[in-house]
XYZ file of C-alpha atoms in Angstrom:
778
model
C 7.639 75.068 133.651
C 9.146 72.777 130.792
C 7.384 69.759 130.253
C 9.272 66.244 130.390
C 9.542 66.302 126.451
C 11.259 69.768 126.594
C 13.640 68.357 128.907
C 14.310 65.070 127.345
C 14.748 67.063 123.882
C 17.002 69.597 125.402
C 19.366 66.715 126.568
C 19.062 64.716 123.219
C 20.028 67.875 121.205
C 22.554 69.498 123.186
C 26.143 69.058 121.683
C 28.107 69.336 124.629
C 27.772 68.286 128.551
C 24.342 68.525 130.351
C 23.715 68.697 133.839
C 21.042 70.142 136.193
C 22.922 73.427 135.877
C 22.902 73.835 132.161
C 19.093 72.698 132.051
C 18.107 75.214 135.005
C 20.149 77.754 132.892
C 18.526 77.065 129.698
C 14.722 77.032 131.089
C 15.197 79.568 133.523
C 14.609 77.327 136.857
C 16.012 78.932 140.071
C 15.223 78.801 143.831
C 13.005 76.332 145.213
C 11.897 75.046 141.250
C 15.160 73.221 141.507
C 13.972 70.647 143.881
C 11.170 70.118 141.059
C 13.685 69.787 138.534
C 15.674 67.381 140.192
C 12.479 65.371 140.767
C 11.739 65.494 136.981
C 14.807 64.349 136.054
C 14.797 61.443 138.373
C 11.277 60.527 136.812
C 12.912 60.576 133.537
C 15.839 58.540 134.705
C 13.278 55.793 136.205
C 11.360 55.958 132.797
C 14.182 55.170 130.894
C 14.155 58.316 128.937
C 17.701 59.572 129.938
C 20.797 58.129 131.568
C 22.731 59.553 134.184
C 26.446 58.774 133.616
C 29.446 60.437 135.534
C 26.961 62.934 136.891
C 26.108 63.924 133.224
C 22.628 63.524 131.609
C 22.267 61.705 128.150
C 19.649 60.443 126.243
C 19.018 56.827 126.955
C 21.299 54.586 124.893
C 23.443 57.812 123.752
C 27.260 57.533 123.183
C 29.723 59.993 124.395
C 31.506 62.307 122.183
C 34.517 59.864 122.300
C 34.549 56.144 123.093
C 36.674 53.375 123.103
C 35.376 50.592 120.663
C 36.514 47.340 118.994
C 36.114 46.779 115.268
C 33.774 43.897 114.904
C 33.353 43.638 111.190
C 32.032 45.213 107.983
C 28.756 46.298 106.532
C 27.207 45.617 103.149
C 29.147 48.391 101.845
C 32.475 47.129 103.124
C 32.958 49.946 105.968
C 34.245 48.894 109.438
C 31.594 48.617 111.686
C 32.482 48.952 115.746
C 30.951 48.389 119.043
C 31.472 50.271 122.354
C 34.123 48.092 124.457
C 32.657 48.953 127.583
C 28.759 48.742 126.688
C 26.598 46.482 129.092
C 23.818 44.707 127.394
C 22.262 44.005 130.760
C 22.051 47.749 131.664
C 22.129 49.758 128.572
C 20.086 47.220 126.102
C 21.599 46.039 122.738
C 24.841 47.879 121.685
C 24.860 50.760 119.123
C 26.491 50.295 115.899
C 29.486 52.596 114.720
C 29.957 52.847 110.893
C 33.540 54.137 111.046
C 34.452 56.716 108.131
C 37.405 56.406 105.973
C 40.501 58.462 107.293
C 41.062 61.795 105.849
C 44.926 61.451 105.875
C 46.823 58.709 107.159
C 50.124 59.062 108.604
C 53.307 57.520 106.706
C 53.793 53.934 108.347
C 50.630 54.018 110.454
C 48.815 50.754 110.323
C 45.375 50.767 108.969
C 42.414 49.812 111.217
C 40.973 46.100 110.694
C 38.940 43.742 112.221
C 39.578 42.965 115.845
C 41.685 46.169 116.398
C 40.646 48.167 119.507
C 40.453 52.101 118.824
C 39.411 55.627 120.491
C 36.654 56.828 117.939
C 34.974 60.086 117.981
C 31.405 59.784 117.178
C 28.289 61.266 116.288
C 24.515 60.095 115.781
C 24.173 59.056 111.928
C 20.939 60.520 111.635
C 18.533 58.686 109.325
C 20.001 55.468 110.043
C 18.445 55.319 113.402
C 19.214 56.098 117.119
C 21.346 53.052 117.616
C 23.673 53.994 114.713
C 26.429 56.112 114.773
C 29.442 57.188 112.442
C 32.882 57.794 113.721
C 36.404 58.364 112.924
C 39.302 56.741 114.420
C 41.495 59.276 116.684
C 44.404 56.310 117.599
C 44.538 52.564 117.309
C 44.687 51.415 120.658
C 45.805 47.206 120.341
C 46.085 45.063 117.103
C 44.014 42.120 118.286
C 45.971 39.263 116.185
C 43.520 36.340 115.289
C 44.852 33.780 117.012
C 43.918 30.806 119.521
C 46.221 30.614 122.561
C 47.014 27.331 124.058
C 49.741 24.978 125.259
C 51.030 22.287 122.834
C 50.909 18.829 123.393
C 53.002 16.525 121.416
C 52.203 13.201 119.942
C 55.365 11.478 120.012
C 54.365 8.382 118.450
C 52.713 9.818 115.289
C 54.150 13.394 115.210
C 51.881 16.624 115.603
C 49.919 16.905 118.715
C 46.774 18.913 120.227
C 46.055 22.464 121.809
C 44.937 22.593 125.270
C 43.223 26.278 124.977
C 43.982 28.760 127.661
C 40.327 30.218 127.615
C 37.842 28.649 129.813
C 35.109 28.937 127.378
C 37.196 26.722 125.132
C 37.838 23.683 127.481
C 36.944 20.694 126.132
C 37.269 22.000 122.529
C 39.539 19.324 120.521
C 42.268 21.415 118.277
C 44.357 19.057 116.359
C 47.962 20.197 115.493
C 48.771 17.829 112.310
C 52.482 16.425 111.819
C 54.496 19.284 110.143
C 52.041 21.950 111.585
C 53.907 22.357 114.753
C 56.639 24.398 113.767
C 59.383 24.759 116.504
C 56.976 24.230 119.185
C 57.760 21.562 121.483
C 55.521 19.751 124.670
C 54.466 22.178 127.008
C 55.052 25.417 124.956
C 52.571 28.275 125.087
C 51.638 28.892 121.125
C 49.591 30.861 118.813
C 47.682 29.137 116.509
C 45.649 29.988 113.489
C 42.818 27.457 112.957
C 41.067 25.982 109.811
C 37.371 25.078 109.617
C 36.705 21.746 110.835
C 35.532 18.778 108.736
C 32.132 17.655 109.364
C 33.485 14.113 110.279
C 36.424 15.479 112.596
C 37.795 18.494 115.154
C 39.350 21.529 113.636
C 42.812 21.458 112.786
C 45.451 24.414 113.240
C 48.642 25.446 112.621
C 51.256 26.695 115.092
C 52.025 30.543 114.104
C 54.101 31.621 116.824
C 56.102 29.889 120.045
C 55.381 32.203 122.742
C 57.486 30.375 125.635
C 57.714 27.371 127.816
C 55.823 26.921 130.602
C 58.036 24.197 131.743
C 60.510 27.020 133.023
C 60.463 28.565 136.369
C 57.846 31.424 136.875
C 56.338 31.420 133.743
C 52.457 30.909 134.243
C 52.048 34.398 133.670
C 53.193 34.452 130.249
C 49.538 32.954 129.401
C 48.045 36.344 130.526
C 50.495 38.602 129.156
C 49.980 37.314 125.490
C 46.348 36.784 126.107
C 45.684 40.366 126.704
C 48.635 41.815 124.458
C 50.631 43.373 127.260
C 53.856 44.788 126.300
C 56.552 43.218 128.204
C 59.559 43.696 126.314
C 61.235 47.173 126.344
C 62.543 48.613 122.713
C 66.063 49.176 122.465
C 65.561 53.079 122.183
C 63.546 53.012 125.565
C 66.451 50.940 127.108
C 69.157 53.412 125.830
C 67.145 56.557 127.043
C 66.973 54.795 130.426
C 70.531 54.120 130.874
C 71.683 57.446 129.517
C 69.833 58.906 132.415
C 71.974 61.030 135.019
C 71.022 61.505 138.681
C 69.214 64.495 139.627
C 71.111 67.538 141.577
C 69.835 69.995 144.005
C 69.935 72.729 141.227
C 66.332 74.287 141.323
C 65.155 72.471 144.220
C 64.552 72.853 147.842
C 67.170 70.711 150.117
C 64.889 68.405 152.379
C 67.713 66.072 152.883
C 67.824 66.608 156.737
C 64.412 65.928 156.828
C 63.764 62.159 158.400
C 61.511 61.098 155.691
C 61.012 57.353 155.683
C 59.360 54.644 153.180
C 56.501 52.110 154.529
C 55.942 49.117 152.133
C 55.342 45.656 151.601
C 58.553 43.750 152.600
C 59.045 42.347 148.969
C 58.936 45.883 147.376
C 61.548 46.914 145.054
C 60.755 50.536 144.242
C 60.032 53.028 146.650
C 57.737 55.840 145.212
C 56.713 57.341 148.448
C 57.910 58.638 151.810
C 56.363 60.298 154.700
C 56.855 62.557 157.545
C 54.940 64.155 160.443
C 55.428 66.425 163.189
C 53.196 68.806 165.577
C 52.250 72.047 164.360
C 53.915 74.704 166.404
C 51.230 77.328 165.438
C 49.451 78.261 168.898
C 46.535 78.947 166.251
C 46.323 75.459 165.631
C 46.606 73.157 168.959
C 46.877 69.763 168.649
C 47.222 70.135 164.897
C 50.143 68.348 162.843
C 52.501 69.274 159.678
C 52.665 66.254 157.308
C 54.728 65.820 154.377
C 54.544 63.174 151.668
C 57.439 62.922 148.975
C 56.594 61.388 145.746
C 59.465 60.388 143.224
C 59.985 62.667 140.624
C 59.537 60.843 137.661
C 58.910 63.598 135.632
C 62.861 64.384 135.783
C 63.739 61.568 134.109
C 60.437 60.772 131.683
C 59.956 63.577 129.458
C 56.943 64.208 127.196
C 57.632 63.019 123.562
C 60.455 60.640 124.680
C 60.712 57.156 124.021
C 60.313 56.370 127.556
C 57.175 58.549 127.690
C 55.891 56.618 124.620
C 56.522 53.168 126.304
C 55.146 54.150 129.539
C 51.728 55.616 127.847
C 51.441 52.245 125.788
C 51.929 49.978 129.142
C 49.662 52.345 131.100
C 50.716 50.974 134.613
C 52.628 48.209 135.944
C 50.991 44.857 135.916
C 51.770 42.606 139.127
C 51.645 39.009 138.874
C 52.438 36.517 141.771
C 55.344 35.235 139.897
C 56.872 38.337 138.043
C 56.182 42.231 137.615
C 56.168 43.899 133.894
C 57.054 47.407 135.049
C 55.738 50.371 133.363
C 59.427 51.753 133.382
C 62.744 50.163 132.826
C 64.695 49.087 136.247
C 67.382 51.826 135.386
C 64.464 54.315 136.382
C 61.802 52.394 138.553
C 64.100 50.438 140.892
C 67.314 52.724 140.801
C 67.019 56.565 139.903
C 63.424 57.024 140.940
C 63.471 54.569 144.090
C 63.770 56.425 147.459
C 66.359 54.516 148.820
C 67.800 55.206 152.296
C 70.855 57.599 152.485
C 70.671 58.301 148.737
C 69.775 61.352 147.329
C 66.884 61.312 145.149
C 64.614 64.172 143.411
C 60.984 64.013 144.733
C 57.849 65.994 144.206
C 56.583 66.765 147.720
C 53.306 68.155 149.282
C 53.369 69.828 152.932
C 49.752 69.566 154.350
C 48.814 71.445 157.647
C 45.856 69.502 159.448
C 44.007 70.320 162.779
C 43.379 67.894 165.701
C 40.280 66.420 164.075
C 42.355 65.674 160.781
C 40.965 68.548 158.490
C 42.990 69.879 155.961
C 43.898 73.680 156.792
C 46.380 73.969 153.933
C 48.656 72.636 151.514
C 51.723 73.653 149.324
C 53.632 71.611 146.650
C 57.517 71.581 146.254
C 60.324 70.024 144.268
C 63.099 68.742 146.603
C 66.106 66.569 146.728
C 65.745 64.384 149.722
C 67.319 61.535 151.405
C 65.164 58.476 152.976
C 66.145 57.694 156.692
C 65.141 54.389 156.631
C 63.206 51.822 154.477
C 60.542 50.077 156.709
C 58.000 47.105 156.010
C 54.462 47.130 156.981
C 54.792 44.756 159.796
C 58.397 45.923 160.921
C 56.981 49.666 161.338
C 53.753 47.999 163.237
C 55.855 45.967 165.625
C 57.845 49.042 166.429
C 55.054 51.392 167.324
C 53.449 48.310 169.449
C 56.636 48.312 171.577
C 59.157 45.687 169.986
C 61.372 47.743 167.982
C 64.359 45.957 165.791
C 67.774 47.718 165.575
C 66.593 49.421 162.491
C 63.503 51.119 164.027
C 64.730 51.215 167.652
C 66.057 55.005 167.144
C 63.059 55.992 164.754
C 60.406 55.031 167.377
C 60.074 58.516 169.305
C 61.343 61.059 166.279
C 59.611 59.591 163.527
C 57.228 57.012 164.109
C 55.040 58.192 166.946
C 54.670 61.749 165.222
C 53.702 59.655 161.998
C 50.987 57.832 164.097
C 49.493 60.996 166.022
C 48.637 62.606 162.727
C 47.315 59.080 161.519
C 44.759 58.851 164.076
C 43.704 62.697 163.578
C 43.237 61.661 159.699
C 41.069 58.943 161.020
C 38.875 60.830 162.742
C 38.273 62.822 159.613
C 37.908 59.814 157.554
C 35.208 58.381 159.958
C 33.290 61.767 159.939
C 33.323 61.463 155.730
C 31.954 57.944 156.091
C 34.005 56.447 152.996
C 32.853 53.121 151.874
C 34.328 50.276 154.401
C 34.517 47.069 152.872
C 36.172 44.362 154.761
C 37.596 41.619 152.422
C 40.459 39.298 153.102
C 43.585 40.019 151.001
C 45.226 36.722 149.778
C 48.803 36.464 148.721
C 50.424 33.416 146.777
C 53.574 32.313 148.422
C 55.448 30.462 145.525
C 58.158 27.782 145.439
C 61.354 28.308 143.208
C 59.678 26.810 140.329
C 56.963 29.164 140.290
C 54.229 27.210 141.546
C 52.195 27.721 144.650
C 53.370 27.028 148.108
C 50.519 27.997 149.960
C 47.814 30.604 150.414
C 48.503 33.356 152.802
C 45.826 35.919 154.107
C 47.248 39.006 155.028
C 46.785 40.731 158.395
C 45.289 44.245 158.055
C 47.687 46.646 159.786
C 47.307 50.018 161.177
C 50.722 50.714 159.246
C 48.764 49.837 156.040
C 45.908 52.448 156.954
C 48.307 55.182 157.816
C 50.114 54.675 154.569
C 46.804 54.759 152.980
C 45.380 58.094 154.654
C 48.432 59.822 154.012
C 48.483 59.006 150.382
C 44.556 59.660 149.816
C 45.163 63.191 151.492
C 48.387 64.168 149.043
C 45.915 63.091 146.140
C 43.259 65.154 147.233
C 45.671 68.063 147.454
C 46.860 67.504 143.886
C 43.374 67.830 142.756
C 42.276 70.595 144.542
C 45.392 72.680 143.154
C 44.931 71.570 139.471
C 41.233 72.302 139.636
C 42.130 76.056 140.409
C 44.271 75.824 137.049
C 43.270 76.025 133.605
C 45.218 72.795 132.667
C 43.763 69.541 131.400
C 44.763 66.823 133.608
C 43.009 63.521 134.759
C 40.988 63.002 138.102
C 40.354 59.465 139.455
C 36.664 59.200 139.461
C 34.186 56.532 140.927
C 30.650 56.873 140.039
C 27.768 55.956 142.253
C 26.028 52.455 141.817
C 23.745 52.354 139.084
C 19.899 51.611 139.444
C 20.343 48.154 138.015
C 22.825 47.146 140.295
C 21.042 48.707 143.322
C 18.015 46.682 142.199
C 20.293 43.470 142.118
C 21.671 44.249 145.689
C 18.115 44.652 146.848
C 17.100 41.462 145.529
C 20.112 39.878 147.458
C 19.599 41.267 150.516
C 15.859 40.505 150.499
C 16.853 36.692 150.199
C 18.549 36.735 153.562
C 16.118 38.961 155.151
C 17.522 42.625 154.581
C 15.839 45.524 153.287
C 17.486 47.905 151.191
C 16.374 51.542 152.143
C 14.587 53.726 149.358
C 14.743 57.100 148.124
C 17.182 59.640 148.984
C 20.554 60.248 147.617
C 23.102 57.631 147.564
C 26.049 57.632 150.131
C 28.674 55.116 150.712
C 27.234 55.153 154.512
C 24.022 53.342 153.242
C 26.225 50.421 152.487
C 28.253 50.776 155.521
C 24.894 50.325 157.702
C 24.156 47.358 155.609
C 27.851 45.812 156.143
C 27.535 46.561 159.906
C 24.129 44.781 160.068
C 25.551 41.218 158.825
C 29.248 41.794 160.968
C 28.622 38.982 163.068
C 26.556 36.575 160.991
C 27.741 33.906 158.686
C 26.727 36.252 155.409
C 29.320 38.848 156.797
C 31.855 37.767 153.823
C 29.359 37.107 151.294
C 27.414 40.528 151.402
C 31.093 42.216 151.714
C 31.803 40.543 148.159
C 28.315 41.529 146.988
C 28.543 45.148 147.838
C 31.801 45.242 146.108
C 30.141 43.731 142.945
C 27.179 46.482 143.314
C 29.568 49.310 142.991
C 30.888 51.293 139.433
C 34.416 50.805 138.278
C 36.659 53.289 138.983
C 38.354 55.427 135.899
C 40.320 58.169 134.614
C 38.392 61.007 133.428
C 38.974 64.736 132.294
C 35.633 65.227 133.843
C 35.274 65.340 137.619
C 32.188 63.720 138.881
C 33.623 62.740 142.597
C 34.890 59.538 144.189
C 31.867 57.717 145.363
C 33.628 55.311 147.088
C 35.894 57.635 149.051
C 33.365 59.999 149.683
C 35.340 62.878 148.127
C 34.197 65.473 145.927
C 37.619 65.564 143.749
C 40.262 62.957 143.393
C 43.743 62.881 141.535
C 46.241 59.766 141.527
C 49.404 61.807 142.360
C 51.704 59.259 144.676
C 52.590 56.215 142.387
C 54.288 57.962 139.144
C 56.532 54.603 138.976
C 53.618 52.514 138.330
C 50.879 54.700 136.868
C 51.072 57.151 133.863
C 47.935 58.657 135.381
C 50.463 60.068 138.140
C 53.062 61.112 135.931
C 50.247 63.285 134.209
C 49.408 64.665 137.275
C 53.103 65.621 138.073
C 53.670 67.413 134.816
C 50.534 69.418 135.246
C 51.384 70.673 138.649
C 54.908 71.359 137.539
C 53.722 73.540 134.888
C 50.875 75.468 136.971
C 53.201 75.929 139.963
C 56.417 76.683 137.613
C 58.459 74.245 139.310
C 61.096 73.899 136.468
C 61.430 71.414 133.671
C 59.582 68.226 132.606
C 56.122 70.105 132.915
C 53.052 69.324 130.730
C 53.822 70.379 126.895
C 51.698 73.758 126.570
C 50.295 72.198 123.259
C 48.433 69.802 125.308
C 44.829 69.889 124.591
C 41.822 69.050 126.811
C 40.720 66.588 124.173
C 44.095 64.637 123.998
C 43.993 64.323 127.742
C 40.748 62.944 127.379
C 42.246 60.396 124.819
C 44.859 59.553 127.240
C 42.517 59.203 130.189
C 40.680 56.706 128.070
C 43.792 54.725 127.029
C 44.989 54.254 130.643
C 41.685 53.524 131.925
C 41.690 50.544 129.430
C 45.247 49.467 130.332
C 44.114 49.422 133.849
C 41.083 47.245 132.964
C 43.416 45.159 130.956
C 46.042 44.444 133.782
C 43.345 43.570 136.602
C 42.233 40.984 134.182
C 45.290 39.745 133.315
C 46.567 39.337 137.309
C 43.370 38.010 138.161
C 43.389 35.286 135.623
C 47.167 34.381 136.555
C 45.901 34.006 140.121
C 43.246 31.658 138.779
C 45.598 29.194 137.074
C 48.143 29.126 139.857
C 45.193 28.106 142.262
C 44.090 25.680 139.817
C 47.606 24.238 139.416
C 48.010 24.070 143.338
C 44.218 22.365 143.461
C 44.928 19.859 140.495
C 46.988 17.793 143.557
C 43.785 17.925 145.641
C 41.437 16.201 143.154
C 38.777 14.146 145.512
C 39.125 16.434 148.555
C 36.164 17.970 149.831
C 36.102 21.817 151.004
C 33.739 24.312 152.459
C 32.597 27.397 150.408
C 29.839 29.564 149.515
C 27.855 30.025 146.487
C 29.255 32.841 144.917
C 27.493 33.272 141.732
C 24.354 31.466 140.039
C 23.813 31.313 136.359
C 21.204 29.008 134.455
C 24.291 27.006 133.603
C 25.120 26.292 137.069
C 26.761 27.500 140.453
C 29.804 29.199 141.150
C 31.493 28.309 144.456
C 34.300 30.438 146.374
C 36.334 28.376 148.792
C 37.027 29.443 152.184
C 40.567 29.609 152.565
C 42.041 30.066 149.286
C 39.375 31.925 147.661
C 39.446 29.883 144.668
C 36.348 29.676 142.223
C 34.919 26.338 141.080
C 31.965 25.679 138.799
C 29.243 23.172 139.476
C 26.952 22.410 136.374
C 23.306 22.459 136.904
C 23.184 19.000 135.027
C 24.952 17.147 138.096
C 22.792 18.746 140.929
C 20.910 15.705 142.117
C 18.010 13.773 140.609
C 16.028 16.878 139.561
C 15.938 19.302 136.737
C 17.083 23.047 138.202
C 15.705 25.981 136.706
C 17.430 29.532 137.139
C 14.946 31.851 139.414
C 16.716 35.299 138.375
C 14.811 37.045 141.126
C 15.997 34.547 143.852
C 19.484 34.393 142.346
C 18.846 30.981 143.088
C 18.506 27.310 141.123
C 15.318 25.988 142.100
C 14.399 22.192 141.744
C 11.087 21.790 139.222
C 9.945 18.438 141.365
C 11.532 19.056 144.645
C 11.422 22.730 145.033
C 15.148 22.390 146.498
C 17.152 25.668 146.370
C 20.664 26.643 146.073
C 20.669 30.101 146.500
C 23.547 33.062 145.947
C 25.323 33.262 149.505
C 24.869 29.560 150.811
C 27.010 27.697 152.797
C 28.055 24.741 150.769
C 30.355 21.377 151.066
C 31.933 20.474 147.638
C 34.193 18.031 146.352
C 36.938 18.686 143.771
C 36.391 16.595 140.640
C 38.609 18.029 137.870
C 41.389 20.740 137.642
C 42.652 22.747 134.230
C 45.774 24.513 135.543
C 46.404 26.194 131.845
C 42.657 27.579 131.766
C 42.376 28.298 135.541
C 39.467 26.231 135.730
C 38.094 23.824 138.303
C 35.004 21.847 138.627
C 33.187 21.033 141.913
C 30.667 18.464 142.786
C 28.061 19.183 145.462
C 27.690 17.496 148.458
C 25.214 19.645 150.459
C 21.583 19.489 150.194
C 19.694 22.553 148.817
C 17.582 24.276 151.308
C 13.655 23.665 151.066
C 11.837 25.934 148.869
C 8.300 27.444 149.473
C 6.799 24.846 147.157
C 8.731 21.986 148.794
C 7.656 23.267 152.519
C 3.932 23.671 151.306
C 3.955 20.169 150.195
C 5.919 19.099 153.183
C 3.054 20.757 155.393
C 0.469 19.379 153.136
C 1.593 15.726 153.330
C 1.768 15.961 157.145
C -1.813 17.199 157.769
C -3.300 14.313 155.257
C -0.758 11.783 156.403
C -3.563 9.439 158.227
C -6.331 9.927 155.837
C -4.235 9.484 152.471
C -5.199 6.200 150.462
C -3.570 5.881 147.077
C -6.097 5.150 144.744
C -6.543 4.434 141.001
C -5.578 8.415 140.108
C -3.019 8.518 142.582
C -1.196 5.818 141.157
C -1.575 7.181 137.526
C -0.137 10.477 138.861
C 2.790 8.536 140.269
C 3.329 6.620 136.949
C 3.024 10.097 135.037
C 5.696 11.659 137.492
C 7.983 8.839 137.092
C 7.919 9.048 133.388
C 8.401 12.604 133.566
C 11.473 12.319 136.200
C 12.891 9.745 133.507
C 12.412 12.403 130.793
C 14.144 15.166 132.982
C 17.125 12.784 133.857
C 17.585 11.996 130.002
C 17.525 15.471 129.375
C 20.257 16.628 131.879
C 22.418 13.505 130.947
C 22.377 14.905 127.454
C 23.266 18.536 128.704
C 26.098 17.184 130.941
C 27.451 15.634 127.233
C 27.193 19.150 125.475
C 28.079 21.103 128.381
C 31.743 21.485 127.358
C 32.438 24.971 128.544
C 33.512 26.521 131.921
C 31.980 29.847 131.961
C 33.500 32.604 134.160
C 31.655 34.130 137.166
C 31.873 37.700 135.609
C 30.773 36.747 131.902
């Protein structure tokens, strides 16, 4: 049998993908010896010799062949240097350096890479330079990141000029002066981009307005901040709009006619585009008693957005639609998304559909894909469909209950049985929706009720996505899986520590499965820790992404999964549609024959990055809107829970609004609080008072910074008695009658008083210097 050193060397030296199968084949390991190999690989992983990412083994700290990276500077030879954009220093250690080799040939008009850019880079170890150094060649520039500071310009009407209020939480408290004459065309309240000059020793830095990005005084403009901060494309070029306007409605030519089938759309009440319709009926096959025939029809975006067109290039650049509370930045122009591809009731629309047969237990027996022309029978909202099935139909749903909705619900109940048997991750997190006034500010925060109508559509869409992945897996075509890795060892360690802090134990050993987390969630379901542990379990999970390699979807407990059901708003789904069209020979608009696996891997990396960009922008916009809403409640008290602990202080999440706020450690009582990483707590050095992750607390809002989306709280609750404090109290209780302060005790009291005074001075100094508002996820 091979030694650990031989296995590690094989993994390090292999140029391609390495897994258990490749190692077993290389060393002739078979039969029962595979159990030994699995144990050996686990030991190598625990020792930090190798990493397991996406079910693929790498030498610890080794980068994959293609990486998304940020260009951070230049070395002493003037060569550009980059670092991986998704590298976690906590989990993976110090980030590797990538020295970028000059491009062999640069296309005419193509911008040269520079510091601050993000790019897809093909890398390989630099050899003599060391294990943490790579050489790389740029495949494609992803984003041109401007050297700029974003903020809101505040004018000084008396002396001219003004100052900048930064939009970044970390820059709060930083004073940036804009002298008279340097404000350009900016007016008070405008979102601007400025270039900052070096500050003098005697004053704050000065800046010059480079670009006026819009006025935050206009209605529904708060999302402008996130759009510009993250470089989200939000204006369609003229060529894209021309292509969209020139598109003609699809006809029946080359399609199956499904217009007589009563497919219905079920979406949020305020949805403008409808890209999926569903239908179900009992299976009449006597060999499938209690079975159902499901049909899921998805808007045929590939009929209008052809590979290489201006529409296609812009859709890839955007990657996905971005949904803000005050606006939507769509992936496709409205002519496509809200008109030609929206499955409106009573109108002929092209669709790519899947017909699925399931048995009485909800297990799929077979499926087939079809390119069709359909006509939606009705446009329903989730609450509307739920009320109808619960016996309260309206004039629209009254005639649909028996022929359409009852069969849909019967099929859903069968799918729910299959889902329960599969045991996917069952997080229960409240979904909050911000309801806005006409001026774009928050009216109130609504917690949405979770309905069976929501679950029905989810189960139908998940099954359709599985069918797409299974069909394409049998082809030799490149396409993008939707993958979700199991949690890392580091995140499992942190989860175990958090659970231990509330008296729960994380099971050790065995393969990870979502059912493990479901048992944890079930154990706290009726306790005050329920919402907190759901949030912590969510944080312990890896982030889903797109990849040409399939390593399964851990959260859904599925071996293969591909996004197929939302091509109007996700480029990944459009790729899957094109691959299906080409593989099944369903007509025009298929994946080009020249598409390589390497090109598809680049697309997967780009759309994964675009998805993360959208998520960050959406989250920050909600933070800003909530902070604007809370600004009218400064001085009010709120109930919440400690949702994050760092050395700098505590993050508290409020119950109803879900707002996140920060409490600097320097403001916590008359003690010096140190960060205990193992307990995930701040502990008073003198008193032993403890503020721990998950504790219920009462806080007062003392400051709101709407532009940055930041809130600062004051702690009103007492911390819990720590182990040291409890021991001191017990000792004092035992010795209460015999204790007499003598000379040595009085000296100790004076020493303690001097120490407390020094600590108080240190806290005050820290409070004066603490001008940053860190994010919980920093």
